Coordinates of C-alpha atoms in Angstrom, one line a residue:
M1 CA 19.5 -13.7 6.1
A2 CA 17.9 -13.6 2.6
A3 CA 16.6 -10.2 1.5
Y4 CA 13.1 -9.7 0.2
D5 CA 10.8 -6.8 -0.4
L6 CA 7.3 -7.8 -1.5
H7 CA 5.6 -4.4 -1.2
I8 CA 7.0 -1.7 -3.5
H9 CA 5.3 1.0 -5.5
S10 CA 6.4 2.7 -8.7
G11 CA 5.1 5.8 -10.5
Y12 CA 2.2 3.7 -11.7
S13 CA 0.7 4.1 -8.2
S14 CA -1.3 7.3 -7.7
D15 CA 1.1 8.2 -4.8
G16 CA 4.3 6.6 -6.2
E17 CA 7.2 8.4 -7.6
L18 CA 9.9 6.4 -9.4
P19 CA 9.8 4.7 -12.8
V20 CA 10.0 0.9 -12.8
A21 CA 13.6 0.8 -14.1
A22 CA 14.7 2.9 -11.1
I23 CA 12.8 0.6 -8.7
V24 CA 14.6 -2.5 -10.1
G25 CA 17.9 -0.6 -9.8
L26 CA 17.3 0.0 -6.2
C27 CA 16.4 -3.6 -5.6
A28 CA 19.7 -4.6 -7.2
A29 CA 21.7 -2.1 -5.3
R30 CA 20.1 -3.4 -2.0
G31 CA 21.1 -6.9 -2.9
L32 CA 17.6 -8.2 -2.8
D33 CA 17.0 -11.9 -3.6
A34 CA 13.4 -11.3 -4.6
F35 CA 10.9 -8.4 -4.8
S36 CA 7.4 -7.7 -6.0
L37 CA 6.0 -4.6 -7.6
T38 CA 2.6 -4.0 -6.0
D39 CA 1.1 -0.8 -7.4
H40 CA -2.2 0.5 -6.2
N41 CA -5.0 -1.2 -8.3
S42 CA -2.6 -1.3 -11.3
V43 CA -0.4 -3.9 -13.0
R44 CA 0.9 -1.6 -15.8
G45 CA 4.5 -1.8 -14.5
V46 CA 4.6 -5.6 -13.9
G47 CA 5.7 -6.7 -17.3
E48 CA 8.7 -4.3 -17.4
A49 CA 9.6 -5.1 -13.8
A50 CA 9.6 -8.9 -14.6
R51 CA 11.8 -8.3 -17.7
L52 CA 14.3 -6.1 -15.9
A53 CA 14.4 -8.5 -12.9
R54 CA 15.3 -11.4 -15.2
E55 CA 18.1 -9.3 -16.7
R56 CA 19.5 -8.5 -13.3
G57 CA 19.1 -12.0 -12.0
I58 CA 16.7 -11.0 -9.2
G59 CA 13.7 -13.1 -8.2
F60 CA 10.4 -11.5 -9.0
V61 CA 6.8 -12.1 -8.0
P62 CA 4.1 -10.3 -10.0
G63 CA 1.9 -8.3 -7.7
I64 CA -0.8 -5.7 -7.1
E65 CA -2.3 -3.9 -4.1
I66 CA -6.1 -3.7 -4.2
D67 CA -8.2 -1.2 -2.3
C68 CA -11.2 -3.0 -0.7
N69 CA -13.5 -2.9 2.3
Y70 CA -14.4 -5.3 5.1
R71 CA -17.5 -4.4 7.1
G72 CA -16.9 -0.7 6.9
T73 CA -13.1 -0.8 7.2
D74 CA -10.9 0.1 4.2
L75 CA -8.2 -2.5 3.7
H76 CA -5.4 -3.2 1.2
L77 CA -5.2 -6.7 -0.3
L78 CA -1.9 -7.8 -1.9
G79 CA -2.3 -10.2 -4.9
Y80 CA 0.9 -12.2 -5.6
G81 CA 1.6 -14.4 -8.6
I82 CA -1.3 -13.0 -10.6
D83 CA -1.8 -13.3 -14.3
W84 CA -1.1 -9.6 -14.8
R85 CA -2.1 -9.7 -18.4
S86 CA -5.8 -10.4 -17.5
A87 CA -8.2 -7.7 -18.6
D88 CA -9.7 -7.9 -15.1
F89 CA -7.0 -5.7 -13.7
A90 CA -7.3 -3.0 -16.4
R91 CA -11.0 -2.9 -15.5
L92 CA -10.2 -2.6 -11.8
E93 CA -7.9 0.3 -12.4
E94 CA -10.5 2.1 -14.5
E95 CA -13.3 1.5 -12.0
V96 CA -11.2 2.7 -9.0
A97 CA -10.0 5.8 -10.9
A98 CA -13.6 6.8 -11.7
K99 CA -14.6 6.5 -8.1
V100 CA -11.7 8.4 -6.8
M101 CA -12.2 11.2 -9.3
A102 CA -15.8 11.4 -8.3
S103 CA -14.8 12.0 -4.7
F104 CA -12.1 14.6 -5.4
G105 CA -14.4 17.6 -5.3
E106 CA -15.9 16.7 -2.0
T107 CA -12.4 16.2 -0.5
V108 CA -11.4 19.6 -1.7
G109 CA -14.6 21.1 -0.2
K110 CA -13.9 19.5 3.2
L111 CA -10.4 20.7 3.3
R112 CA -11.5 24.3 2.5
R113 CA -14.1 24.2 5.2
L114 CA -11.3 23.1 7.6
G115 CA -9.4 26.3 6.7
F116 CA -7.0 25.0 4.0
A117 CA -6.5 27.1 0.8
V118 CA -6.6 24.3 -1.8
D119 CA -6.1 25.2 -5.4
E120 CA -8.1 22.5 -7.1
Q121 CA -6.8 23.2 -10.6
A122 CA -3.2 23.3 -9.4
V123 CA -3.5 19.9 -7.8
L124 CA -5.0 18.4 -11.0
A125 CA -2.2 20.0 -13.0
A126 CA 0.4 18.5 -10.7
A127 CA -1.2 15.1 -10.9
A128 CA -0.4 15.2 -14.6
G129 CA -3.0 12.6 -15.5
K130 CA -2.6 10.5 -12.4
L131 CA -5.2 10.4 -9.6
P132 CA -5.1 13.4 -7.2
T133 CA -4.3 12.2 -3.7
L134 CA -4.3 13.9 -0.2
E135 CA -0.5 13.6 -0.3
L136 CA -0.4 15.5 -3.6
I137 CA -2.7 18.2 -2.2
A138 CA -0.3 18.6 0.7
E139 CA 2.7 18.9 -1.6
V140 CA 1.0 21.5 -3.7
M141 CA -0.1 23.6 -0.7
L142 CA 3.3 23.4 0.9
S143 CA 5.0 24.5 -2.3
D144 CA 2.7 27.4 -3.1
P145 CA 3.0 30.6 -0.9
A146 CA -0.6 31.5 -2.0
C147 CA -1.8 28.4 -0.1
D148 CA 0.0 29.2 3.1
T149 CA -1.9 28.9 6.3
P150 CA -0.9 28.3 10.0
L151 CA -2.6 24.9 9.6
L152 CA 0.3 23.8 7.5
A153 CA 3.0 24.7 10.0
P154 CA 3.3 21.2 11.5
Y155 CA 4.1 19.8 8.1
R156 CA 6.9 22.2 7.2
K157 CA 10.6 21.4 7.9
G158 CA 11.2 21.2 11.6
G159 CA 7.4 20.9 12.3
A160 CA 6.0 18.2 14.5
R161 CA 4.8 16.3 11.4
G162 CA 7.5 17.5 9.0
D163 CA 9.5 14.3 8.8
M164 CA 7.1 12.8 6.2
P165 CA 4.8 15.7 5.6
Y166 CA 2.8 14.4 2.7
I167 CA 1.8 11.0 4.1
N168 CA 1.4 12.6 7.6
F169 CA -1.1 15.1 6.1
Y170 CA -3.0 12.2 4.6
L171 CA -3.0 10.3 7.9
D172 CA -4.1 13.4 9.9
F173 CA -6.9 14.5 7.5
G174 CA -7.7 12.0 4.8
A175 CA -7.4 8.6 6.4
Q176 CA -10.6 6.8 7.4
G177 CA -12.3 8.6 10.2
R178 CA -10.3 11.8 9.8
P179 CA -12.0 15.2 9.2
A180 CA -11.4 15.3 5.4
F181 CA -12.1 11.7 4.7
V182 CA -14.5 11.0 1.9
P183 CA -15.6 7.4 1.6
V184 CA -15.0 5.6 -1.7
E185 CA -17.0 2.5 -2.5
Y186 CA -14.2 0.1 -2.9
M187 CA -15.0 -3.6 -3.7
N188 CA -15.9 -5.9 -0.9
F189 CA -13.0 -7.8 0.6
R190 CA -14.3 -11.2 -0.5
D191 CA -14.7 -9.9 -4.1
A192 CA -11.1 -8.7 -4.0
V193 CA -10.0 -12.1 -2.8
E194 CA -11.9 -13.8 -5.6
L195 CA -10.4 -11.3 -8.2
V196 CA -6.9 -12.4 -7.1
R197 CA -7.7 -16.1 -7.0
D198 CA -9.6 -16.0 -10.3
N199 CA -6.4 -14.7 -11.9
G200 CA -4.2 -17.4 -10.5
G201 CA -2.9 -15.3 -7.6
V202 CA -2.5 -15.5 -3.8
P203 CA -4.3 -13.0 -1.6
V204 CA -2.4 -11.6 1.3
V205 CA -3.6 -8.8 3.7
A206 CA -1.2 -5.8 3.5
H207 CA 0.0 -4.1 6.8
P208 CA -3.0 -5.3 8.9
G209 CA -1.7 -3.7 12.0
L210 CA -1.9 -0.3 10.3
N211 CA -5.5 -0.6 9.0
L212 CA -6.7 -2.6 12.1
R213 CA -4.7 -1.0 14.9
G214 CA -6.4 -1.9 18.1
R215 CA -8.6 -4.5 16.3
E216 CA -5.9 -6.9 15.1
R217 CA -8.0 -10.0 15.9
I218 CA -10.1 -9.2 12.8
V219 CA -7.3 -10.7 10.7
E220 CA -8.5 -14.1 11.9
K221 CA -11.8 -13.4 10.1
L222 CA -10.0 -12.3 7.0
L223 CA -8.0 -15.5 7.0
E224 CA -11.3 -17.4 7.3
R225 CA -12.8 -15.5 4.4
G226 CA -10.1 -16.2 1.9
A227 CA -6.9 -14.4 2.7
E228 CA -4.0 -16.9 2.4
G229 CA -1.5 -14.8 4.4
L230 CA -0.6 -11.6 6.2
E231 CA 2.2 -9.1 5.7
V232 CA 3.8 -9.6 9.1
F233 CA 6.9 -7.5 8.6
N234 CA 6.8 -3.9 7.4
N235 CA 7.5 -0.3 8.6
Y236 CA 4.2 0.0 10.5
H237 CA 4.0 -3.0 12.9
D238 CA 5.3 -2.8 16.4
D239 CA 6.8 -5.7 18.3
R240 CA 3.5 -6.5 20.0
Q241 CA 1.7 -6.8 16.6
I242 CA 4.5 -9.0 15.2
A243 CA 4.3 -11.2 18.2
Y244 CA 0.6 -11.7 17.4
F245 CA 0.6 -12.0 13.6
A246 CA 3.7 -14.2 13.2
P247 CA 2.5 -17.2 15.4
L248 CA -1.0 -16.8 14.0
V249 CA 0.0 -17.4 10.4
R250 CA 2.4 -20.2 11.3
R251 CA -0.3 -21.9 13.4
R252 CA -2.7 -21.7 10.5
G253 CA -0.2 -22.7 7.9
A254 CA -0.8 -19.3 6.2
L255 CA 1.8 -17.2 4.3
M256 CA 4.1 -14.8 6.2
T257 CA 5.2 -11.9 4.0
C258 CA 7.3 -8.7 4.3
G259 CA 7.6 -5.4 2.5
S260 CA 8.8 -1.8 2.9
D261 CA 5.7 -0.2 1.2
F262 CA 8.2 2.1 -0.6
H263 CA 6.7 5.0 -2.4
G264 CA 9.4 7.6 -2.8
K265 CA 8.9 11.2 -1.8
T266 CA 5.5 10.5 -0.3
K267 CA 7.2 8.4 2.4
P268 CA 10.8 9.6 2.4
L269 CA 11.8 7.7 5.5
I270 CA 10.9 4.4 3.9
H271 CA 13.5 2.7 1.7
V272 CA 13.5 -0.4 -0.5
G273 CA 14.4 -3.5 1.4
R274 CA 14.3 -1.8 4.8
F275 CA 11.7 -2.7 7.4
G276 CA 11.5 -4.3 10.8
C277 CA 12.0 -8.0 10.9
D278 CA 12.7 -10.8 13.4
A279 CA 15.3 -13.4 12.7
R280 CA 13.4 -16.0 14.7
W281 CA 10.9 -16.2 11.8
E282 CA 13.5 -16.2 9.0
S283 CA 12.8 -19.8 7.9
S284 CA 9.0 -19.3 7.8
L285 CA 9.4 -16.1 5.8
A286 CA 11.8 -17.8 3.4
D287 CA 9.3 -20.7 2.9
S288 CA 6.5 -18.3 2.2
V289 CA 8.5 -16.4 -0.4
A290 CA 9.5 -19.7 -2.0
R291 CA 5.8 -20.7 -2.2
L292 CA 4.9 -17.4 -3.8
A293 CA 7.6 -17.6 -6.3
K294 CA 7.0 -21.2 -7.2
G295 CA 4.4 -20.6 -9.9
V296 CA 6.2 -17.6 -11.5

């Protein structure tokens, strides 16, 4: 079975860790036939990834992952085969950064009211110019004895949420609907679709079963409103969700994609090229990857 990973984050993502060269090295070591770099609202690493992929003889699809919102639900839209040199993406990154920074103080305030000892300046220093995330807040608190509180116990080694403490902290407190969630006015889903299309790309909904758990049928509306495919295979979907998404995209003639959503230390149990898959859909997946790579 051919090996693909169309959802990978580098250090250009706010919650990513590794430099682009290290990412390409991992893809080569895993024997991937093709990969895509899909940093959050950023294409700054795409040029380097494309060059290094050519040098290594690995197929590459330029990509991005855009934060957006559909009728009150935050979603992630993958854009594949985009013209990454477009100024539209530089503007997108600037606009999202401004909105996230504007929300940071409120996030810290909510966490403090919940009983966490957040050192705001320490978090900004640790961010080193990148956007401060809930995952980074967790990392700083867990590493500083001055921030210790019983509330952090589940996220320490051996704790109930200690397997992936940083992302688990985000999921428990910062995800949509959780107690420290602060809404950010991301672009409308349709606008994100148009941004990708206007720049020659193909819009695909990332891990729909994660953002829409229990409401998976909403993806049919997303496909009707411009999405050209779904990320069917990843580290979040269970067998039931795959059994729904895979036949749906095939029936509609939409794209079926796959990806690990690798970040590095934020998600230490997730590795490049490793995610749940189903051999029954191998040919459909290969056809979709070929369609995405065709214009590159």
